[in-house]
Short mmCIF file of C-alpha atoms in Angstrom, two decimals:
data_model
loop_
_atom_site.label_atom_id
_atom_site.label_comp_id
_atom_site.label_asym_id
_atom_site.label_seq_id
_atom_site.Cartn_x
_atom_site.Cartn_y
_atom_site.Cartn_z
CA MET A 1 1.98 -29.03 9.28
CA ASN A 2 5.77 -29.50 9.04
CA THR A 3 5.82 -27.26 5.97
CA MET A 4 4.05 -24.52 7.91
CA PHE A 5 6.55 -24.60 10.79
CA GLU A 6 9.46 -24.70 8.35
CA LEU A 7 8.09 -21.64 6.55
CA ILE A 8 7.51 -19.81 9.84
CA TRP A 9 11.13 -20.34 10.88
CA LEU A 10 12.47 -19.58 7.42
CA THR A 11 10.39 -16.40 7.18
CA ILE A 12 11.83 -15.16 10.48
CA THR A 13 15.44 -16.05 9.67
CA HIS A 14 15.61 -15.75 5.86
CA PRO A 15 12.46 -14.03 4.55
CA LYS A 16 13.68 -13.74 0.95
CA GLU A 17 14.35 -17.46 0.77
CA ALA A 18 10.98 -18.20 2.41
CA PHE A 19 9.02 -16.15 -0.10
CA LYS A 20 10.99 -17.66 -3.00
CA ARG A 21 10.02 -21.12 -1.74
CA ILE A 22 6.40 -19.99 -1.45
CA ARG A 23 6.53 -18.78 -5.06
CA GLU A 24 7.84 -22.16 -6.21
CA LYS A 25 5.77 -24.52 -4.03
CA ARG A 26 2.62 -22.44 -3.30
CA PRO A 27 1.62 -24.38 -0.11
CA LEU A 28 -1.88 -22.99 0.30
CA TYR A 29 -2.84 -25.40 3.11
CA ALA A 30 0.13 -24.17 5.20
CA ALA A 31 -1.11 -20.58 4.89
CA LEU A 32 -4.65 -21.59 5.86
CA ILE A 33 -3.41 -23.37 8.99
CA PHE A 34 -1.17 -20.44 9.88
CA LEU A 35 -4.09 -18.00 9.60
CA LEU A 36 -6.13 -20.27 11.88
CA ILE A 37 -3.36 -20.10 14.50
CA TYR A 38 -3.15 -16.33 14.04
CA GLY A 39 -6.88 -16.03 14.63
CA LEU A 40 -6.81 -18.17 17.78
CA VAL A 41 -3.93 -16.14 19.25
CA SER A 42 -5.78 -12.91 18.45
CA ILE A 43 -8.92 -14.18 20.17
CA VAL A 44 -7.09 -15.19 23.35
CA THR A 45 -5.13 -11.92 23.39
CA GLY A 46 -8.27 -9.85 22.92
CA TYR A 47 -10.09 -11.75 25.66
CA ILE A 48 -7.30 -11.39 28.23
CA THR A 49 -6.74 -7.73 27.30
CA SER A 50 -10.42 -6.98 27.82
CA LYS A 51 -10.39 -8.67 31.23
CA ASN A 52 -7.37 -6.68 32.38
CA ASN A 53 -8.82 -3.38 31.16
CA LEU A 54 -12.22 -4.06 32.71
CA ASN A 55 -10.64 -4.73 36.09
CA LEU A 56 -9.38 -1.14 36.15
CA LEU A 57 -12.74 0.54 35.46
CA PRO A 58 -14.47 -0.09 38.81
CA GLN A 59 -11.48 1.37 40.66
CA ILE A 60 -11.70 4.56 38.61
CA SER A 61 -15.45 4.95 39.00
CA ASP A 62 -15.71 3.98 42.67
CA SER A 63 -12.96 6.25 43.89
CA ALA A 64 -13.43 9.27 41.69
CA ILE A 65 -16.87 10.44 40.69
CA ALA A 66 -20.55 10.13 41.57
CA PRO A 67 -22.31 6.82 42.33
CA TYR A 68 -24.29 6.81 39.10
CA ILE A 69 -21.01 6.72 37.19
CA GLY A 70 -20.27 3.47 38.99
CA GLU A 71 -23.57 2.01 37.76
CA PHE A 72 -22.80 3.12 34.21
CA SER A 73 -19.34 1.57 34.49
CA LYS A 74 -20.82 -1.72 35.70
CA ASN A 75 -23.24 -1.87 32.78
CA LEU A 76 -20.41 -1.05 30.38
CA ASN A 77 -18.27 -3.79 31.95
CA ASP A 78 -21.09 -6.31 31.52
CA LEU A 79 -21.63 -5.30 27.91
CA ILE A 80 -17.95 -5.50 26.94
CA SER A 81 -17.37 -8.68 28.93
CA GLY A 82 -20.38 -10.27 27.26
CA TYR A 83 -19.04 -9.38 23.80
CA PHE A 84 -15.56 -10.80 24.42
CA SER A 85 -17.12 -13.96 25.88
CA SER A 86 -19.64 -14.42 23.07
CA MET A 87 -19.60 -16.93 20.23
CA PHE A 88 -19.76 -14.00 17.78
CA PHE A 89 -16.38 -12.70 19.01
CA PHE A 90 -14.88 -16.18 18.66
CA VAL A 91 -16.20 -16.80 15.15
CA PHE A 92 -15.42 -13.26 13.98
CA GLY A 93 -11.90 -13.59 15.38
CA LEU A 94 -11.33 -16.77 13.38
CA ILE A 95 -12.72 -15.33 10.14
CA THR A 96 -10.97 -11.94 10.31
CA PRO A 97 -7.41 -13.10 9.38
CA TYR A 98 -8.73 -14.91 6.30
CA LEU A 99 -10.93 -11.99 5.28
CA THR A 100 -8.31 -9.26 5.75
CA THR A 101 -5.62 -11.32 4.01
CA PHE A 102 -7.93 -12.05 1.07
CA ILE A 103 -8.95 -8.38 0.68
CA SER A 104 -5.37 -7.13 1.01
CA THR A 105 -4.15 -9.70 -1.50
CA ALA A 106 -6.87 -8.76 -3.99
CA ILE A 107 -5.99 -5.06 -3.75
CA TYR A 108 -2.24 -5.52 -4.02
CA ASP A 109 -2.46 -8.10 -6.78
CA LEU A 110 -4.58 -5.67 -8.80
CA ILE A 111 -2.03 -2.90 -8.25
CA ALA A 112 0.85 -5.23 -9.13
CA GLN A 113 -0.86 -6.30 -12.34
CA PHE A 114 -1.11 -2.63 -13.33
CA PHE A 115 2.65 -2.13 -12.84
CA VAL A 116 4.15 -5.47 -13.90
CA LYS A 117 1.39 -6.98 -16.09
CA LYS A 118 1.52 -10.15 -14.04
CA GLY A 119 -1.01 -11.72 -11.69
CA ALA A 120 -0.11 -14.00 -8.81
CA GLY A 121 -3.09 -13.90 -6.47
CA ILE A 122 -2.74 -17.28 -4.77
CA THR A 123 1.04 -16.94 -4.35
CA LEU A 124 0.64 -13.47 -2.87
CA PHE A 125 -2.10 -14.73 -0.54
CA ILE A 126 0.27 -17.36 0.86
CA ALA A 127 3.19 -14.95 1.11
CA TRP A 128 0.97 -12.28 2.67
CA SER A 129 -0.18 -14.76 5.30
CA PHE A 130 3.37 -15.57 6.42
CA ALA A 131 4.37 -11.89 6.21
CA ALA A 132 2.11 -11.41 9.25
CA ILE A 133 4.54 -13.43 11.40
CA PRO A 134 6.01 -10.31 13.13
CA MET A 135 2.57 -9.33 14.43
CA LEU A 136 1.92 -12.91 15.52
CA VAL A 137 5.18 -12.85 17.48
CA TYR A 138 4.13 -9.54 19.03
CA LYS A 139 0.72 -10.94 19.99
CA VAL A 140 2.31 -14.00 21.61
CA LEU A 141 4.76 -11.82 23.59
CA ASN A 142 1.96 -9.47 24.60
CA LEU A 143 -0.24 -12.42 25.57
CA THR A 144 2.58 -13.81 27.73
CA THR A 145 3.13 -10.55 29.61
CA LEU A 146 -0.63 -10.09 30.05
CA ALA A 147 -1.16 -13.61 31.38
CA ILE A 148 1.83 -13.61 33.74
CA PHE A 149 2.24 -9.97 34.78
CA SER A 150 -1.10 -8.37 33.73
CA TYR A 151 1.06 -5.95 31.78
CA SER A 152 0.66 -4.94 28.14
CA LEU A 153 3.77 -4.21 26.07
CA PRO A 154 4.44 -0.47 25.50
CA ILE A 155 3.62 1.20 22.20
CA TYR A 156 7.24 1.58 21.10
CA ILE A 157 7.66 -2.21 21.20
CA GLU A 158 4.62 -2.58 18.95
CA LEU A 159 6.08 0.00 16.54
CA ILE A 160 9.20 -2.14 16.16
CA PHE A 161 7.07 -5.09 15.10
CA ILE A 162 5.02 -2.89 12.76
CA VAL A 163 8.20 -1.77 10.98
CA TRP A 164 9.30 -5.41 10.77
CA SER A 165 5.89 -6.29 9.30
CA ILE A 166 6.19 -3.59 6.64
CA TYR A 167 9.57 -5.01 5.63
CA MET A 168 8.02 -8.47 5.39
CA TYR A 169 5.12 -7.30 3.21
CA ILE A 170 7.45 -5.41 0.86
CA THR A 171 9.70 -8.47 0.60
CA ALA A 172 6.65 -10.66 -0.08
CA ILE A 173 5.64 -8.39 -2.97
CA LYS A 174 9.19 -8.29 -4.30
CA GLU A 175 9.70 -12.05 -4.33
CA THR A 176 6.18 -12.91 -5.50
CA TYR A 177 6.39 -10.75 -8.62
CA GLU A 178 10.19 -10.95 -9.01
CA ILE A 179 10.62 -7.19 -9.14
CA ASN A 180 13.11 -4.73 -7.65
CA THR A 181 12.86 -3.25 -4.17
CA GLY A 182 11.90 0.25 -5.33
CA LEU A 183 8.89 -0.96 -7.30
CA SER A 184 7.76 -3.27 -4.49
CA ILE A 185 7.92 -0.34 -2.05
CA GLY A 186 5.87 1.75 -4.48
CA ILE A 187 3.25 -1.00 -4.82
CA TYR A 188 3.01 -1.43 -1.05
CA PHE A 189 2.52 2.26 -0.28
CA THR A 190 0.19 3.05 -3.23
CA PRO A 191 -3.12 2.22 -1.47
CA ILE A 192 -1.88 3.87 1.75
CA ILE A 193 -1.10 7.09 -0.12
CA VAL A 194 -4.44 6.96 -1.97
CA ILE A 195 -6.38 6.51 1.27
CA PHE A 196 -4.42 9.34 2.89
CA MET A 197 -5.13 11.70 -0.03
CA LEU A 198 -8.83 10.80 -0.03
CA LEU A 199 -8.96 11.48 3.70
CA ILE A 200 -7.38 14.91 3.21
CA ILE A 201 -9.85 15.75 0.43
CA TYR A 202 -12.75 14.55 2.58
CA MET A 203 -11.64 16.68 5.53
CA ALA A 204 -11.11 19.69 3.26
CA LEU A 205 -14.66 19.35 1.92
CA LEU A 206 -16.10 18.74 5.38
CA PHE A 207 -14.32 21.61 7.13
CA PRO A 208 -16.41 24.45 5.57
CA LEU A 209 -19.64 22.68 6.55
CA ILE A 210 -18.46 22.22 10.14
CA SER A 211 -17.28 25.85 10.31
CA LYS A 212 -20.61 27.09 8.95
CA TYR A 213 -22.50 25.00 11.50
CA LEU A 214 -20.36 26.24 14.40
CA LEU A 215 -20.80 29.85 13.27
CA SER A 216 -24.56 29.37 13.17
CA LEU A 217 -24.43 28.22 16.80
CA ALA A 218 -22.22 31.09 17.93
CA PRO A 219 -24.96 33.72 18.40
CA GLY A 220 -26.97 31.36 20.58
CA ILE A 221 -23.93 30.47 22.65
CA ILE A 222 -22.88 34.08 23.12
#
């Protein structure tokens, strides 16, 4: 447990040194405990966020539109509230950090092996876990403002933490595989670029079909 807290503080203050220590010591248990904490914070944040958002819906429906919209809103509230209060949400929230970290590590370790001919799956898993510290800090801050003021942090604050997270992930790749910054940036953005290109191709292939369908409807509409 002490190792985990030491790595958390070191990752925030001296990330390069933290990831070097992870490469040398490979404290897997510390990463597993950290991901458990991350999951618990995410669960509590999601639950409180859902409660605050649901409290706004009756005001919108009651004051604005027809009565049947209010009934629909109530049913929707019950459904969402039931989900965020269910055991499934709790268990899924605990599993998600482990699952996403494992999948991300597998993808990036495969890409890194292609570029540097070196595998370091377990080391990268540990480093990747602690690279999520910026988003954990954001979740804790957001949870605090939600619990005390019923106020969620604005999007530009979240963007700051996202940029910090990207820096952490790139540094984790760099120190895990002992490569230069340029190559670590390239490895990090490779799957993002691939997904973006596939999305563009998919939309380009889908657009003619949508256009053809809309044109077929035009005579009936006119």
